[in-house]
Coordinates of C-alpha atoms and ligand atoms in Angstrom, one line a residue:
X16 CA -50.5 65.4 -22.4
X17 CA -52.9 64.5 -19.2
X18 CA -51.9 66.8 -16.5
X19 CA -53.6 66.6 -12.8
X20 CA -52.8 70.3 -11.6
X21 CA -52.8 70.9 -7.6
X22 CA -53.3 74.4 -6.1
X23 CA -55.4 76.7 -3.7
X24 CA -58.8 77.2 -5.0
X25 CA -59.0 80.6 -3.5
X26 CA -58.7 84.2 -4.7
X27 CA -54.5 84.5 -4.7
X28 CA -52.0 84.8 -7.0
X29 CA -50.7 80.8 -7.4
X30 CA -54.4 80.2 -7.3
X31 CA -55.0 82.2 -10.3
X32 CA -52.0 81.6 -12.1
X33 CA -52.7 77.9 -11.7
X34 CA -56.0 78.0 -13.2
X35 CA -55.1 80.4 -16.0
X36 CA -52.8 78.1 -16.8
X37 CA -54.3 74.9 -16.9
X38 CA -57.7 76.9 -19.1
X39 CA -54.4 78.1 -21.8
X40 CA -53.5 74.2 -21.7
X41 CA -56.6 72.7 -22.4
X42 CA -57.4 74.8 -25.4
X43 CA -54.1 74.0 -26.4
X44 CA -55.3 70.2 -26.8
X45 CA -53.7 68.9 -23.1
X46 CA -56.3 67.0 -20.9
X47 CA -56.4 68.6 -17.6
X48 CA -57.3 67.8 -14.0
X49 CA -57.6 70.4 -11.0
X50 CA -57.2 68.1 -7.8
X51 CA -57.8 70.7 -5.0
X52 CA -60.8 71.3 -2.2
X53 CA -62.8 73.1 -4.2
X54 CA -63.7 74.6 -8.0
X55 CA -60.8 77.4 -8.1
X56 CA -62.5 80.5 -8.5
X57 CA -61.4 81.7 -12.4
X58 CA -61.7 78.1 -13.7
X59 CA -64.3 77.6 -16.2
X60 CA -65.8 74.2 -17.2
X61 CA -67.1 74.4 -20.1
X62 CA -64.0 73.2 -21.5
X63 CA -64.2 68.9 -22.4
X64 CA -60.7 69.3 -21.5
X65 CA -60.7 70.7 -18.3
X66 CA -61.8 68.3 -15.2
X67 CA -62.3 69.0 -11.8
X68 CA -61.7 66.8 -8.8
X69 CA -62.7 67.8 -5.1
X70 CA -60.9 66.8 -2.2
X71 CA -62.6 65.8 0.6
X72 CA -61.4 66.0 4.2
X73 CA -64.1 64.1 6.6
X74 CA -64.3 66.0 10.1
X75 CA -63.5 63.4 12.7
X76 CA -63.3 64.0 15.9
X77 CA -60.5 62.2 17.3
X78 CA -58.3 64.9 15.0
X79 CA -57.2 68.2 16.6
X80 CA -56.1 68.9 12.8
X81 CA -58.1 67.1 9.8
X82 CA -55.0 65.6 7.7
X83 CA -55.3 67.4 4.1
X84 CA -52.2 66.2 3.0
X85 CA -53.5 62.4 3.0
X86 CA -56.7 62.6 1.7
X87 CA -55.2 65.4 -1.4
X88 CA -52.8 62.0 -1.9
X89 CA -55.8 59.6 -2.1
X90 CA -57.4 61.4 -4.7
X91 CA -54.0 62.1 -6.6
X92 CA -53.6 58.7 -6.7
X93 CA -57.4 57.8 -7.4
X94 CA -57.4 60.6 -10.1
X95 CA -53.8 59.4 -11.9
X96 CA -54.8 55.8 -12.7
X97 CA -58.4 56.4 -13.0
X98 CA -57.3 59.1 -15.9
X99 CA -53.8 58.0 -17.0
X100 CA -52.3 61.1 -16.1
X101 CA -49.2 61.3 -17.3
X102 CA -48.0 64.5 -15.3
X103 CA -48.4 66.2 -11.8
X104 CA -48.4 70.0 -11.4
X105 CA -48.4 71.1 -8.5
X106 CA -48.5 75.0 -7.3
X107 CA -47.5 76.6 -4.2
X108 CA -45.2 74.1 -2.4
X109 CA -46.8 73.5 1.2
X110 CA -48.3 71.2 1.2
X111 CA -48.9 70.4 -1.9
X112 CA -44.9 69.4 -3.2
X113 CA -45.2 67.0 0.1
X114 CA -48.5 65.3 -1.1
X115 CA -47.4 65.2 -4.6
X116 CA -43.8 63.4 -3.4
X117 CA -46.4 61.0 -1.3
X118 CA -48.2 60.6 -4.0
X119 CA -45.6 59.6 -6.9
X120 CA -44.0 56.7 -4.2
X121 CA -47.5 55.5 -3.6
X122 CA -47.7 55.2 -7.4
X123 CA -44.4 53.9 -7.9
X124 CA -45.2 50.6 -5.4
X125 CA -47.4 49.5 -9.0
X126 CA -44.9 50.5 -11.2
X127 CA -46.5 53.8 -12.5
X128 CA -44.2 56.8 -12.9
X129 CA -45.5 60.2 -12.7
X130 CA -43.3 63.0 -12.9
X131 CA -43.6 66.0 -10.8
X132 CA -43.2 69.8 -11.6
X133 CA -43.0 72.2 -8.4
X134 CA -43.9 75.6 -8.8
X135 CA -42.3 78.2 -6.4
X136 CA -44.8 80.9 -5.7
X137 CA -43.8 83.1 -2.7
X138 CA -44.8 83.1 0.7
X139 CA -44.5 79.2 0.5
X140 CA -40.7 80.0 0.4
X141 CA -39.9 83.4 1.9
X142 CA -42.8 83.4 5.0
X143 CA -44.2 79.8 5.4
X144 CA -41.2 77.8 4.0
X145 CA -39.0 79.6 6.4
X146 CA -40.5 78.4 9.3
X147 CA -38.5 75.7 11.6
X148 CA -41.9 73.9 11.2
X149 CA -42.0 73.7 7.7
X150 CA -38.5 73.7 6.7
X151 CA -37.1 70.3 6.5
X152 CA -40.1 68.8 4.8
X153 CA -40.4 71.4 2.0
X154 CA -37.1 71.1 1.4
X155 CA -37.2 67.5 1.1
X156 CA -40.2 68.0 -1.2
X157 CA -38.6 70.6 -3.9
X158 CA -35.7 68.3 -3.7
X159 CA -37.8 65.5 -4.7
X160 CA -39.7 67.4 -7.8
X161 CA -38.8 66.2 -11.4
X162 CA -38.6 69.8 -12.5
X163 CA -39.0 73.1 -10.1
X164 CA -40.0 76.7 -11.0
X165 CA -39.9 79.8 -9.6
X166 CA -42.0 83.0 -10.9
X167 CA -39.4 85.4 -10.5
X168 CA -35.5 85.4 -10.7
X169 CA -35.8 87.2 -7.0
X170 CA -37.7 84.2 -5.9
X171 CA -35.4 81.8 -7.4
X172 CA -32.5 83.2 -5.5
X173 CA -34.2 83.5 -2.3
X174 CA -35.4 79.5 -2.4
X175 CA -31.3 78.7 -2.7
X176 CA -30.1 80.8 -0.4
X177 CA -32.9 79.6 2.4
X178 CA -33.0 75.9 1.5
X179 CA -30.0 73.7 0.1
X180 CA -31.3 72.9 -3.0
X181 CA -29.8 70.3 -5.1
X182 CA -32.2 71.4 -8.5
X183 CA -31.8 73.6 -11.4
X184 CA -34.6 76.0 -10.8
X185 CA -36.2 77.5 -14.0
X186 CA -37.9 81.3 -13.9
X187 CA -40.9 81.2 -15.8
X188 CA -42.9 84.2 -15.2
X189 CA -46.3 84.7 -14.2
X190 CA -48.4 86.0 -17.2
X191 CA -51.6 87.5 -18.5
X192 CA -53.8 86.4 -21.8
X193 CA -53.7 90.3 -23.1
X194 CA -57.1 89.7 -25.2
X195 CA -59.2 89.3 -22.1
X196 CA -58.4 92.9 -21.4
X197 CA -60.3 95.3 -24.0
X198 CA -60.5 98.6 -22.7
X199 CA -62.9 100.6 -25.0
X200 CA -65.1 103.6 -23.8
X201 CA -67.9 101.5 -23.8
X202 CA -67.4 98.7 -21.7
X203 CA -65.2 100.7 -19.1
X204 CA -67.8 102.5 -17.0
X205 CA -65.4 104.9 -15.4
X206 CA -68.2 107.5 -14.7
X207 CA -69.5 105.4 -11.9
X208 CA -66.4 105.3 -9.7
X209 CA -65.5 109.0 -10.1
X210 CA -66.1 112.4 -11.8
X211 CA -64.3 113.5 -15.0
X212 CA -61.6 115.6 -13.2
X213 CA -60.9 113.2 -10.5
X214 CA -57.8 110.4 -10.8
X215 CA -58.3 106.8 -9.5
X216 CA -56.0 105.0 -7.7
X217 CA -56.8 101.2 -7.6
X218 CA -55.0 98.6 -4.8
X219 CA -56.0 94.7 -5.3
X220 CA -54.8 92.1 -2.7
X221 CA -56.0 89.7 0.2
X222 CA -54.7 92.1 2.5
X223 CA -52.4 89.9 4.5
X224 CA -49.6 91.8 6.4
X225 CA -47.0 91.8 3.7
X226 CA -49.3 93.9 1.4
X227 CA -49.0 97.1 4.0
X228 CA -52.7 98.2 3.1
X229 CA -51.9 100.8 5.7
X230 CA -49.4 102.5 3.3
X231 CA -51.7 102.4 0.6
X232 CA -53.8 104.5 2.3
X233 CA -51.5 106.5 3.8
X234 CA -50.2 107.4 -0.1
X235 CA -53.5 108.3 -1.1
X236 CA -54.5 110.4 1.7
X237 CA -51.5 113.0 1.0
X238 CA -51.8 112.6 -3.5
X239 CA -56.5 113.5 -3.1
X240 CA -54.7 116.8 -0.8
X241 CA -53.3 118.1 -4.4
X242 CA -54.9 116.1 -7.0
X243 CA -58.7 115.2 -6.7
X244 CA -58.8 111.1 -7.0
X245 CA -60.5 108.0 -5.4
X246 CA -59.4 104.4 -4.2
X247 CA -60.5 102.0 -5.0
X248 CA -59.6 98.7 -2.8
X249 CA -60.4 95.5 -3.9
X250 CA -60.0 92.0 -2.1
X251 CA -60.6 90.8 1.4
X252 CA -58.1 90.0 4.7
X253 CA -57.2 89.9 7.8
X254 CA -55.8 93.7 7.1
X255 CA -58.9 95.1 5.7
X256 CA -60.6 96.2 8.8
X257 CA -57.5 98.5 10.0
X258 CA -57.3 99.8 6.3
X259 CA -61.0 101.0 6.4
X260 CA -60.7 102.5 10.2
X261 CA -57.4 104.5 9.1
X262 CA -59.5 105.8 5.9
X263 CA -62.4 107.0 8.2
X264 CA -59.8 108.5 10.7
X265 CA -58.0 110.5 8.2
X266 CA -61.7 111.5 6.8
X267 CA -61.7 109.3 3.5
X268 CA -65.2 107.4 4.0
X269 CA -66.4 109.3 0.7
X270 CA -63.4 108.6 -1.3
X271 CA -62.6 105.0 -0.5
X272 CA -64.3 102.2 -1.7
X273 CA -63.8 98.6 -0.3
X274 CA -65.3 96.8 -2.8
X275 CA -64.4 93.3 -1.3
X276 CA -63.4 90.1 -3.3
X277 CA -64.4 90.4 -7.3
X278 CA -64.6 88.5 -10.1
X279 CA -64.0 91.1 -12.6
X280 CA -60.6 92.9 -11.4
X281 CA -60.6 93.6 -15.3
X282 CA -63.7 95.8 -15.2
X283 CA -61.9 97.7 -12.2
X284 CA -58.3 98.3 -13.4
X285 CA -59.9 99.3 -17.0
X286 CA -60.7 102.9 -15.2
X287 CA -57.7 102.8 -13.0
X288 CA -55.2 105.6 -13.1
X289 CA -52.4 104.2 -10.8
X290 CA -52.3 100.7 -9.2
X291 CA -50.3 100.7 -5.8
X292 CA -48.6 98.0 -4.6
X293 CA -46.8 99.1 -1.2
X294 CA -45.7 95.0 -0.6
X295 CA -42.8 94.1 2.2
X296 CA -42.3 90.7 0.5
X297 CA -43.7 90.4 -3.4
X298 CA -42.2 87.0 -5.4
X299 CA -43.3 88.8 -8.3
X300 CA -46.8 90.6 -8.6
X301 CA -49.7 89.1 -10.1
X302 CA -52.2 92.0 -9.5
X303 CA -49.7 94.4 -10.9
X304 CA -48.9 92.6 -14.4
X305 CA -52.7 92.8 -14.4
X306 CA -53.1 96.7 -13.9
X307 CA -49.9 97.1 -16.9
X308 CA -51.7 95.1 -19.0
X309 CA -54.9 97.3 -18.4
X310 CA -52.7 100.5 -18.8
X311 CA -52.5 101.3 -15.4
X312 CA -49.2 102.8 -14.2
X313 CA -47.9 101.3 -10.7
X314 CA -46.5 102.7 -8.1
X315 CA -44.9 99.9 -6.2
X316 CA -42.0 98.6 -3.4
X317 CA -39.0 97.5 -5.1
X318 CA -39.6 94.3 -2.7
X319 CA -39.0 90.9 -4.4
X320 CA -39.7 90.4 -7.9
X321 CA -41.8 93.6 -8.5
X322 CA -38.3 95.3 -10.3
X323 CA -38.6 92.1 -12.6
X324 CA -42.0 93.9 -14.0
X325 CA -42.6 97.5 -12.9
X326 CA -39.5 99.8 -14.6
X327 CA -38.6 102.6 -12.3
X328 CA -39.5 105.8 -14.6
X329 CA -41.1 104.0 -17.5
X330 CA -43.9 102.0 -16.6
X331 CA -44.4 103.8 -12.8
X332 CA -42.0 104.4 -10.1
X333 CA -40.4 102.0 -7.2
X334 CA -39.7 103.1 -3.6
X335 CA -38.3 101.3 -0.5
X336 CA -41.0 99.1 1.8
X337 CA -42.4 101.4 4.5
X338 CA -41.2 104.9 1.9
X339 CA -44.4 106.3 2.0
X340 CA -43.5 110.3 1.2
X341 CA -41.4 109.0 -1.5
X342 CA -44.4 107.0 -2.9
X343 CA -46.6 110.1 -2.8
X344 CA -43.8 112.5 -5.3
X345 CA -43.8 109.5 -7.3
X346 CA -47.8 109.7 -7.7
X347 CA -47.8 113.3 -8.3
X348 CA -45.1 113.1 -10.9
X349 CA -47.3 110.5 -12.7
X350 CA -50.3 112.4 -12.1
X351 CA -48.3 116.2 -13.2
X352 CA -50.7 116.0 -16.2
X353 CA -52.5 114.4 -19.1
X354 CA -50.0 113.9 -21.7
X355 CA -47.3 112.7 -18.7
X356 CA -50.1 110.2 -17.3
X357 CA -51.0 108.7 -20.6
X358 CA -47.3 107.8 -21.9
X359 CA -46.9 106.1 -18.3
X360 CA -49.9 103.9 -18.9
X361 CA -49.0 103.0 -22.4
X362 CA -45.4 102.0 -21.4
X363 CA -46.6 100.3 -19.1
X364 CA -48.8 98.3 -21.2
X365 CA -45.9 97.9 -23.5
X366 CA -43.8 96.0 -21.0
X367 CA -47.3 93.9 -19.7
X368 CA -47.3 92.3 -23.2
X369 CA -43.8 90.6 -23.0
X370 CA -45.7 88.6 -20.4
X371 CA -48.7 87.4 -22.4
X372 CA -49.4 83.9 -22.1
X373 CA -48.4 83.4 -25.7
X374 CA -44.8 83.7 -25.0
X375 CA -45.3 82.1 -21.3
X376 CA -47.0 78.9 -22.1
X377 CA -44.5 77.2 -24.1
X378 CA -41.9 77.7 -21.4
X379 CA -44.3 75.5 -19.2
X380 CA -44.6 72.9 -21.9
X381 CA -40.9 73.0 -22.1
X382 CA -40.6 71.9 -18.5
X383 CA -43.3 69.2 -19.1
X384 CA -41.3 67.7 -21.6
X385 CA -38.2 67.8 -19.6
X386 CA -40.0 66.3 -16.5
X387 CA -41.8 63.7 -18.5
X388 CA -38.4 62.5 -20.0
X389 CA -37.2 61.9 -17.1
X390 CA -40.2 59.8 -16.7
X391 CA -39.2 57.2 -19.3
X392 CA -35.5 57.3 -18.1
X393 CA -36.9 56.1 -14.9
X394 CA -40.0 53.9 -16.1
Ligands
GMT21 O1 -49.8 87.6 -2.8 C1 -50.3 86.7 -2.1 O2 -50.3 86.8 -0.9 C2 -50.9 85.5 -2.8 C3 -49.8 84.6 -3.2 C4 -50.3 83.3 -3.6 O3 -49.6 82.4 -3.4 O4 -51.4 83.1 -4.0 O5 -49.1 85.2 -4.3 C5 -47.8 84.8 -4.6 O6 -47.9 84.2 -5.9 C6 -48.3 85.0 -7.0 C7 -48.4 84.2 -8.2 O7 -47.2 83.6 -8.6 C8 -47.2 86.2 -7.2 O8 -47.6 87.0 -8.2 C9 -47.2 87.0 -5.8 O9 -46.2 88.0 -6.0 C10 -46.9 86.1 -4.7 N1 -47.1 86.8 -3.4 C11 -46.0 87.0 -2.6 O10 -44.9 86.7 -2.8 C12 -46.4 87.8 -1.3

């Protein structure tokens, strides 16, 4: 099938799982196109299925606000007959559902159909979508999707009891490809995060509010009192400064490293003792399904979706948002010893692999097929 996939570019969890995605579907014999600003940052090209087409917004003065919605429609439309794209994927629903809706009617004035699947991510529904600003038009626009999805079950209830939603909504999971992740003693160069005795604690995010980067070094600051350890913190936000001027306050410069946005999170979790993921709001969990899968236990919020994927007592331990002395026992109990440590990390890897892309994938070509009937009902 020809797909045009739409989606943010940047380091984020619909980003990622967009990308991902379409890579799975090209080698899988579909012809792919990424319509978004700019090359999303996992997406490799060496792929003659995979294409990439950049939007371009001209500055122009006259506009307080440059309109991306109109000019992400242009090129959907350019991109569709140009290619005979036969389907439109679009993650992340503001604004992208909205320019996709534009996008098919603009189409459908020459008497091309093009179906549309909407992908529910998170903060599009429970933050942004929310909004009085938003509401009405990305309602309207998940209304108007051919088939929706939602990454969680938690998500999926939370999108019908906000909006009034007249759609089936199917849960397809985020998902990791399990052989990218090969943990062997010789590609993981543990020894230069931490000495042999110490334990390393890993958090990965873009430090926005919800995240509560605060907590996670609040956690670690009590566990390195009993058991020696390091964090390690990987990402960038608007969050980030406060998290590095709490570490120095509580006297952490030495064991905290801000390593910033990376490319290889897989390099990262393969030495990682415990991932934490303190979220306030979580659809389901991204960075965590990619610490299980690198047998990383997580100690996590039982916000959201996270239950969906970390098992309280098998593959780490879930507290309430803002618990931060119960997220500390649950560390040490994890951390107790060796043997207790280890069968944490393998359960944990256990319940990662029900999420590989193997068993993923086909439930998004499922929805294509769906979608795309509904295309010849309609054509
Ligand atoms: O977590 C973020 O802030 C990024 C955000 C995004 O849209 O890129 O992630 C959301 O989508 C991910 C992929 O489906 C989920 O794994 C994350 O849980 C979800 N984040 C939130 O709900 C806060």
């Amino acid at each position: 099938m020809k797909i045009a996939i739409v989606c943010y570019p940047t380091f984020g969890g619909s980003g990622v799982v967009a990308t991902e995605l379409g890579i799975a579907l090209a080698r899988r014999g579909h012809e792919i196109h990424f319509v978004t600003y700019s090359q999303p940052v996992r997406l490799e090209l060496l792929n003659p299925n995979i294409h990439f087409h950049e939007v371009h917004v001209p500055e122009y003065p006259l506009f307080h606000y440059q309109p991306y919605e109109l000019a992400l429609s242009s090129k959907l439309v350019e991109t569709i007959k140009s290619y005979g794209i036969e389907l439109l994927h679009v993650h992340y629903a503001i604004p992208h559902a909205y320019a996709g809706y534009m996008t098919k009617k603009m189409l459908e004035e020459e008497g091309i159909y093009v179906p549309m699947v909407t992908t529910l991510h998170g903060t599009d529904i429970t933050l942004l979508g929310n909004h009085p600003f938003y509401k009405p038009a990305v309602q309207f626009s998940i209304n108007q999707s051919d088939v929706v999805t939602s990454v969680s079950e938690s998500l999926k209830q939370d999108t019908l009891e906000i909006f009034d939603i007249k759609k089936d909504i199917h849960v397809i999971p985020n998902f990791i490809d399990k052989t990218k992740y090969n943990r062997t003693p010789e590609n993981c160069h543990r020894s230069l995060m931490a000495s042999p005795e110490e334990r390393i604690l890993t958090h990965v995010s873009n430090f926005r509010k919800v995240k509560r980067v605060q907590d996670v070094v609040k956690v670690f600051s009590e566990v390195q009192k009993q058991v020696p350890a390091k964090l390690i913190m990987v990402g960038e936000g608007p969050e980030k400064e406060g998290a590095e001027i709490l570490a120095e306050k509580l006297g952490l410069e030495d064991k905290v490293l801000f390593l910033g946005n990376s490319n290889e999170v897989e390099h990262i979790l393969c030495f990682s003792d415990i991932f934490l993921l303190p979220s306030e709001k979580e659809s389901f969990g991204l960075a965590a399904l990619e610490a299980m899968i690198t047998r990383t236990a997580v100690i996590s919020t039982n916000a959201g979706g996270i239950p969906e994927l970390n098992k309280d007592g098998v593959s780490g331990y879930l507290s309430d948002v803002g618990d931060v002395d119960d997220m500390v026992r649950n560390t040490l109990k994890i951390l107790k010893d060796d043997q207790t440590l280890q069968a944490f990390k393998n359960r944990a890897y256990d319940l990662a692999c029900n999420f590989d892309i193997h068993n993923i994938l086909p439930m998004y070509e499922e929805v294509y097929e769906m979608a795309y009937k509904s295309r010849l009902k309609k054509a």
